[in-house]
Short mmCIF file of C-alpha atoms and ligand atoms in Angstrom, two decimals:
data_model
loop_
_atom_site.label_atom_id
_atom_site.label_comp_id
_atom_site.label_asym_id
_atom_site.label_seq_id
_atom_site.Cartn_x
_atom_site.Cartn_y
_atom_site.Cartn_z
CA UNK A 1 5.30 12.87 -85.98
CA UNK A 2 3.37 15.92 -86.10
CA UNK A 3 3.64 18.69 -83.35
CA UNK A 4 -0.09 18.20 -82.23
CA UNK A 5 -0.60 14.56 -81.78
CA UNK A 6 1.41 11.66 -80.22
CA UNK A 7 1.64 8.46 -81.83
CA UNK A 8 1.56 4.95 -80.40
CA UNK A 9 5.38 4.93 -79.79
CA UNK A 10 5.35 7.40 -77.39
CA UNK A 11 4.02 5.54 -74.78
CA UNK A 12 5.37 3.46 -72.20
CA UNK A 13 5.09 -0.20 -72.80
CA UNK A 14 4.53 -1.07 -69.57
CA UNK A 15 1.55 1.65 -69.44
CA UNK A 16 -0.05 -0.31 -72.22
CA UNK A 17 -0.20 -3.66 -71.61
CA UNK A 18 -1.67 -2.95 -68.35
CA UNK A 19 -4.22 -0.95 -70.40
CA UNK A 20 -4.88 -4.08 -72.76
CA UNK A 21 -4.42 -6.46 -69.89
CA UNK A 22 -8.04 -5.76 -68.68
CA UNK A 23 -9.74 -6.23 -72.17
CA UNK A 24 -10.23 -9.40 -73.32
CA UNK A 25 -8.89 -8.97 -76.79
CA UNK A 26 -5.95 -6.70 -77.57
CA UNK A 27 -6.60 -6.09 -80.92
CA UNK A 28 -9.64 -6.19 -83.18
CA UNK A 29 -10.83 -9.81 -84.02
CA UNK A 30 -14.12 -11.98 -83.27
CA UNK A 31 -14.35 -15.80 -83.10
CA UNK A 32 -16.06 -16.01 -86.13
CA UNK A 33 -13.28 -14.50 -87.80
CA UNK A 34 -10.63 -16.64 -86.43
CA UNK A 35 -12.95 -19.77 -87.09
CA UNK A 36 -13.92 -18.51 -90.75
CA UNK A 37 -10.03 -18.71 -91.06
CA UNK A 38 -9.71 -22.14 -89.47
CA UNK A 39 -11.95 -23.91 -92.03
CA UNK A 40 -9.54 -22.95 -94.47
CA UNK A 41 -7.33 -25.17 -93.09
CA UNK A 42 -7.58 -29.02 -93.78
CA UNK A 43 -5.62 -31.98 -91.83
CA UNK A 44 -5.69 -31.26 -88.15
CA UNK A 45 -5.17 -34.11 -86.22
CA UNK A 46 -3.45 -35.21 -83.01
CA UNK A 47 -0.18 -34.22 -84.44
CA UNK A 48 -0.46 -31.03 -85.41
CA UNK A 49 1.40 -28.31 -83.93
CA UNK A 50 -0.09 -25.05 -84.14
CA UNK A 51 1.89 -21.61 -82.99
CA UNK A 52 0.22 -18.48 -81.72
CA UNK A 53 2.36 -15.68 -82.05
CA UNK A 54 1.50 -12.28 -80.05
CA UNK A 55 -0.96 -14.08 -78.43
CA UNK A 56 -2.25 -11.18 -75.87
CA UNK A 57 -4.54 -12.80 -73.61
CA UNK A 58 -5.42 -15.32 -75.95
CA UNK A 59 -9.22 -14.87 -77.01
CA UNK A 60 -8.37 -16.18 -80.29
CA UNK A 61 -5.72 -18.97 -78.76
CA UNK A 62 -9.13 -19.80 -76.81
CA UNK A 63 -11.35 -20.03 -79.96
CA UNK A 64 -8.95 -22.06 -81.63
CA UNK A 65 -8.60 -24.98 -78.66
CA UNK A 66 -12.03 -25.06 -78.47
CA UNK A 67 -12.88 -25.67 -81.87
CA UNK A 68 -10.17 -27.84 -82.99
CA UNK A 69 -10.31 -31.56 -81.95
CA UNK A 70 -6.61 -32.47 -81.54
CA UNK A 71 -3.44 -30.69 -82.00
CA UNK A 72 -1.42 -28.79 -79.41
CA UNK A 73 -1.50 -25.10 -79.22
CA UNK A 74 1.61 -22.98 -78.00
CA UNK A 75 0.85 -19.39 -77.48
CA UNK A 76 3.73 -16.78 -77.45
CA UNK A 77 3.60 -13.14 -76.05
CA UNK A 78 6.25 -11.06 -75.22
CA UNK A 79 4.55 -9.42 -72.02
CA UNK A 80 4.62 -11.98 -69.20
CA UNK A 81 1.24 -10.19 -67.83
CA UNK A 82 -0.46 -11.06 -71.07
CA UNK A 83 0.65 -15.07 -70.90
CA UNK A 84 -0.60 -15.10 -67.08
CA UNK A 85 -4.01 -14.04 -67.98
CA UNK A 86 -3.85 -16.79 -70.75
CA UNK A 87 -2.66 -19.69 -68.41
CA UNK A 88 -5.40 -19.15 -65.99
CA UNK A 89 -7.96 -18.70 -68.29
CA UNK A 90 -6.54 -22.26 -69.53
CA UNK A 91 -7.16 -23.95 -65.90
CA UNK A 92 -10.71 -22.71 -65.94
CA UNK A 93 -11.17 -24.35 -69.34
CA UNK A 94 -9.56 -27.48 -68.57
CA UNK A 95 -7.62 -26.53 -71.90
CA UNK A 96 -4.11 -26.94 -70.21
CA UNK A 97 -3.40 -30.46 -71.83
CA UNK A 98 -3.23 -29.43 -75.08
CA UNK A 99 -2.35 -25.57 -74.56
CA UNK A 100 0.01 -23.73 -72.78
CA UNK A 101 1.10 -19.75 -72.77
CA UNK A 102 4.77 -19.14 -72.99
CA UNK A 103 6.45 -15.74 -72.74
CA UNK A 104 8.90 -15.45 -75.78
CA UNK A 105 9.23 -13.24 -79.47
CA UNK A 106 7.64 -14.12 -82.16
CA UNK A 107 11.20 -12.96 -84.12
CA UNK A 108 13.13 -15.68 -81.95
CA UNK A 109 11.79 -18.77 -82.09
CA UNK A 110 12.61 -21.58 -80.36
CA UNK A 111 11.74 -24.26 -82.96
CA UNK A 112 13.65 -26.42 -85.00
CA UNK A 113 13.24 -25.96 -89.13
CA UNK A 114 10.06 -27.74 -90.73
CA UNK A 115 8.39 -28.54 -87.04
CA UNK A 116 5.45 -26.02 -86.96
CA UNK A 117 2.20 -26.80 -88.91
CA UNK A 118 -0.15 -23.62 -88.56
CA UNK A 119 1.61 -20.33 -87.45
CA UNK A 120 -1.40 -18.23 -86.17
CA UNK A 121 -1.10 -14.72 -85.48
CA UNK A 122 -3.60 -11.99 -84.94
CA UNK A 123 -3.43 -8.44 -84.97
CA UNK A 124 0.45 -8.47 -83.88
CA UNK A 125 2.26 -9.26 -87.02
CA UNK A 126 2.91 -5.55 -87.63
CA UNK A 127 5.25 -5.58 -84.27
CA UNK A 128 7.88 -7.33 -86.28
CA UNK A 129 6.55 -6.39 -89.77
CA UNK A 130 4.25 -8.26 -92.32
CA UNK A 131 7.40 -9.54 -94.61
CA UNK A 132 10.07 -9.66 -92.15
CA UNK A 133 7.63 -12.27 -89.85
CA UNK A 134 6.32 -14.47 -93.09
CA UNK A 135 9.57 -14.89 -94.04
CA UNK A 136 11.50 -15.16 -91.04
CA UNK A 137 8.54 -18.31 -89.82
CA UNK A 138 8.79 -19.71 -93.18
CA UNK A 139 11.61 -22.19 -92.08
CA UNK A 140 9.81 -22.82 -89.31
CA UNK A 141 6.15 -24.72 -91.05
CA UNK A 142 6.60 -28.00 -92.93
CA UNK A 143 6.37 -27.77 -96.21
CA UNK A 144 2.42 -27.68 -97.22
CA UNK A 145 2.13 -25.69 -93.32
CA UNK A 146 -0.45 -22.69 -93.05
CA UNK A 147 0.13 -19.41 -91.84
CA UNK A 148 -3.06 -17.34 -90.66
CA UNK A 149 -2.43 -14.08 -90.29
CA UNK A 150 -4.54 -10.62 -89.82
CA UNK A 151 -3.22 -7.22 -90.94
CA UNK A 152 -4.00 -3.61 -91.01
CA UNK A 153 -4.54 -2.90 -95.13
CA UNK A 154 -6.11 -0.06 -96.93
CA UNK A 155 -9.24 -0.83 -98.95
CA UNK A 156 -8.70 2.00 -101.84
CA UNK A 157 -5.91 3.17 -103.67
CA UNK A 158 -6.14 6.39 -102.19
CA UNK A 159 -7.48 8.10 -98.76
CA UNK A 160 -7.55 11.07 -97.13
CA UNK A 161 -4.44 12.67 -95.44
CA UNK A 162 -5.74 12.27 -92.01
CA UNK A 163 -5.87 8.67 -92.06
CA UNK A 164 -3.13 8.07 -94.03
CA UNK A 165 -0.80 10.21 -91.98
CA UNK A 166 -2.18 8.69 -88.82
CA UNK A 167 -1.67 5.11 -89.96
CA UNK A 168 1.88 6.36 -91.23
CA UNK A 169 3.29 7.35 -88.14
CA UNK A 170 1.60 3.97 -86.51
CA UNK A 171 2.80 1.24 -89.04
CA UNK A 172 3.73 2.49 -92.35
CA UNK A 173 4.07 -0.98 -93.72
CA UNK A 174 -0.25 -0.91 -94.00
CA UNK A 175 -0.74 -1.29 -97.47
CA UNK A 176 -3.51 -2.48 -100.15
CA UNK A 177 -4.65 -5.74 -99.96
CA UNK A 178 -3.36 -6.66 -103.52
CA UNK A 179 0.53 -6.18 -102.62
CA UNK A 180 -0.14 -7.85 -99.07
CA UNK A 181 -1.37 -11.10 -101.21
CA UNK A 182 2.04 -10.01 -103.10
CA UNK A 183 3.94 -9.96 -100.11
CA UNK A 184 2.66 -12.97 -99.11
CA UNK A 185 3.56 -14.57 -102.66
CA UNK A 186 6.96 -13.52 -102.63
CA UNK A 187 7.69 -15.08 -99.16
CA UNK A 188 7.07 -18.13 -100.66
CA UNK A 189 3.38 -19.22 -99.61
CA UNK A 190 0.20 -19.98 -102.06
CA UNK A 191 -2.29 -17.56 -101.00
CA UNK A 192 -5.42 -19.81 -99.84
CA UNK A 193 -7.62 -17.19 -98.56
CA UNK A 194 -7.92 -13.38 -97.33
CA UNK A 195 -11.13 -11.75 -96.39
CA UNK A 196 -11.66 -8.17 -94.78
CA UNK A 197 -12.83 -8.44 -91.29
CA UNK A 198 -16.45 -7.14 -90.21
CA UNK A 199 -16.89 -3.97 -89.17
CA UNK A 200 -18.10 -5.25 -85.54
CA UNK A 201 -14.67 -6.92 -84.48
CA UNK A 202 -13.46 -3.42 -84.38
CA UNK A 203 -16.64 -1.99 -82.75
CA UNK A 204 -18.33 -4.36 -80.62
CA UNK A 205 -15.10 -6.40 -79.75
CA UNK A 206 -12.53 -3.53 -79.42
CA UNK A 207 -13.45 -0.07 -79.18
CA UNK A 208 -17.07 -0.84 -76.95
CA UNK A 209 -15.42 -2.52 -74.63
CA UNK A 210 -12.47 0.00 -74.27
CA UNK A 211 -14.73 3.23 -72.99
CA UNK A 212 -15.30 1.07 -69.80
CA UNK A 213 -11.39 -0.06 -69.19
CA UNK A 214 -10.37 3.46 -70.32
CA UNK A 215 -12.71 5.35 -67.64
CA UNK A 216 -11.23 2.91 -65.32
CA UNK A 217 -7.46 3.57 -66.03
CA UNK A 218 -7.97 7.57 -66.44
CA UNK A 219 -9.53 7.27 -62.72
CA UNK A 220 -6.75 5.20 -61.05
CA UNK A 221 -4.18 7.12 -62.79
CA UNK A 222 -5.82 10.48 -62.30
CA UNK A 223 -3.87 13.62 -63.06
CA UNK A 224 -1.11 11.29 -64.77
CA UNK A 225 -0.12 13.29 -67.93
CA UNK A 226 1.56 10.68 -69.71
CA UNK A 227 -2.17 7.88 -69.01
CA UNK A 228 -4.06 11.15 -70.31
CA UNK A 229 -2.21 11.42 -73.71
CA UNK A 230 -2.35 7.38 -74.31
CA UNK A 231 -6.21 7.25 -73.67
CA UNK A 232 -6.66 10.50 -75.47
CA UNK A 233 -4.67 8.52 -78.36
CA UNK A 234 -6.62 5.33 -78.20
CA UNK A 235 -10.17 7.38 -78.40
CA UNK A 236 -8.65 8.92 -81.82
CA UNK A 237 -8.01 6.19 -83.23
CA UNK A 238 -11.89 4.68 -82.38
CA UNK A 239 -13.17 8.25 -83.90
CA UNK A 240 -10.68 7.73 -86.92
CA UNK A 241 -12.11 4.03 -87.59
CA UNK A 242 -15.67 5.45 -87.47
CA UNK A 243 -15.14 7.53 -89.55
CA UNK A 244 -12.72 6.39 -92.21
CA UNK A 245 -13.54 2.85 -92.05
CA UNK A 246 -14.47 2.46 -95.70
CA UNK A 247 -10.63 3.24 -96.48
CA UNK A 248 -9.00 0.63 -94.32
CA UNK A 249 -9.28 -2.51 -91.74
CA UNK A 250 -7.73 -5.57 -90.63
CA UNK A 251 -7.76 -8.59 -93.31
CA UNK A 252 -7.14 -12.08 -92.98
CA UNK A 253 -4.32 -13.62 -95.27
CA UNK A 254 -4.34 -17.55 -94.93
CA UNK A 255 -1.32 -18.94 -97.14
CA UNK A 256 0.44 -22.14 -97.41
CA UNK A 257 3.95 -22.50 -97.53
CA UNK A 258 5.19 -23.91 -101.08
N1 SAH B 1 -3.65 -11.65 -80.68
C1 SAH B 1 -4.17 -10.83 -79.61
C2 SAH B 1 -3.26 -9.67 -79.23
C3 SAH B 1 -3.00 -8.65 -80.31
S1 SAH B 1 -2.16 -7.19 -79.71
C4 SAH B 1 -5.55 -10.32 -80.00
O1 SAH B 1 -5.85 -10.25 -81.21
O2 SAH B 1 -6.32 -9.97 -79.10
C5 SAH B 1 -0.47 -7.49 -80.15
C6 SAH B 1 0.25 -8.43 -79.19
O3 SAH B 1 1.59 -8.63 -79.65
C7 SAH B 1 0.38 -7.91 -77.77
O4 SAH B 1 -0.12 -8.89 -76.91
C8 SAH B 1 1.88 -7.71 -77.56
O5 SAH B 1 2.30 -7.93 -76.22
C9 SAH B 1 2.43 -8.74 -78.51
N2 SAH B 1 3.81 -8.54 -78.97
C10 SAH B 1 4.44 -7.39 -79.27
N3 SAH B 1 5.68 -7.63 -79.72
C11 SAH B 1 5.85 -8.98 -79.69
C12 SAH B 1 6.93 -9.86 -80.03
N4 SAH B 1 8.07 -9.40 -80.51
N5 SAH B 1 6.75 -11.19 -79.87
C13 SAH B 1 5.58 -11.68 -79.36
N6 SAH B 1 4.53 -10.89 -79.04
C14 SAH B 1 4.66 -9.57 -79.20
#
């Protein structure tokens, strides 16, 4: 870490969910992206079983209920505050027949071996890491199951120092988008798909709707040092994206297990 900036780690857990708990998404993502992914993906019927792993609040749990005809959707977050949100958001949709929030980690799963046909996850992968979670769900899918994932992956072989030291001390495993359709290889899936996110599920979707929540938070935790530094974090990284976003982004990998 360097002596004039925290990183992401050193803030309380508890602190951030209730941050993210008032956004709607928790990461950067649209429902076109997450249906662009979804048509990728052939065979859904009333039997399929389809996992969403770090879930948040579920905007993309939400896009894929309502766009899928059959199938049942279990979404799993580790923060119970998160899954709440989800739940109700389920009653209100009349989605809780097919779809239910459940608190659990996506790095101990409850499932038996070959039961899962789609593993979804967006924008949380990197809390277990890319290759540890593709290969640790592999056993999970049946054979010829998809795995939809996004991840944070430079666009360049090289970048500046600022970025790269920022997104160093974040997650280090970021990498290019040829050796995450490596990774991906190696842990055994066929790589059906990957495409880079637009620009607007980071801006529109994630960082416009943050100055809001974050005036919010700053004002009911006013003169707390430790709310200060996490907001002062989170408006970095928005000014970092802006202005480095040529050099990196989330991507979509879509891969089938083989
Ligand atoms: N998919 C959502 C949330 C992404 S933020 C969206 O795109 O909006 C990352 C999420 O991963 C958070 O909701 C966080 O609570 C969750 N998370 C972190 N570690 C986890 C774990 N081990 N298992 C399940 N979820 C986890």
């Amino acid at each position: 870490m360097s002596n004039t900036e925290n990183t992401i780690h050193d803030f309380d857990v508890a602190l951030i969910c209730e941050y993210f708990s008032s956004m709607k998404r928790q990461g950067p993502g649209s429902t076109e992206a997450t249906l662009k992914a979804l048509s990728f993906i052939d065979n859904i019927t009333e039997k399929t079983k389809i996992v969403d792993l770090g879930c948040g609040t579920g905007a993309q749990t939400i896009a894929l209920a309502q766009n899928t005809v059959a199938g049942s959707i279990t979404a799993i977050d580790l923060f119970p505050g998160f899954i709440d949100k989800l739940n109700e958001q389920l009653i209100e949709l009349h989605l809780k027949d097919r779809v239910k929030g459940v608190v659990g980690s996506m790095d101990n799963l409850n499932y038996q071996e070959n039961e899962i046909d789609i593993i979804w996850c967006e924008g949380a992968i990197y809390n277990i890491g890319f290759e540890r979670g593709l290969n640790y769900w592999k056993k999970f899918l049946k054979n010829g199951g998809y795995v939809a994932v996004t991840e944070a992956s430079w666009f360049t072989e090289d970048r500046p120092k600022e970025i790269f030291d920022f997104w160093n001390d974040a997650y280090p495993e970021i990498d290019t988008i040829p050796n995450k359709i490596a990774q991906m290889h190696k842990a055994g899936y066929v790589v059906v798909a990957s495409f880079i996110l637009p620009e607007v599920c980071w801006t529109n979707n994630f960082f416009k709707p943050a100055v809001s929540a974050q005036e919010l938070f700053l004002e009911k935790y006013k003169g707390n040092k430790s709310v200060e530094e996490f907001i002062k974090y989170e408006r970095r990284h928005a000014t970092l994206y802006d202005k480095y976003k040529d050099y990196y982004g989330y991507v979509f990998y879509i891969g089938k297990k083989i």
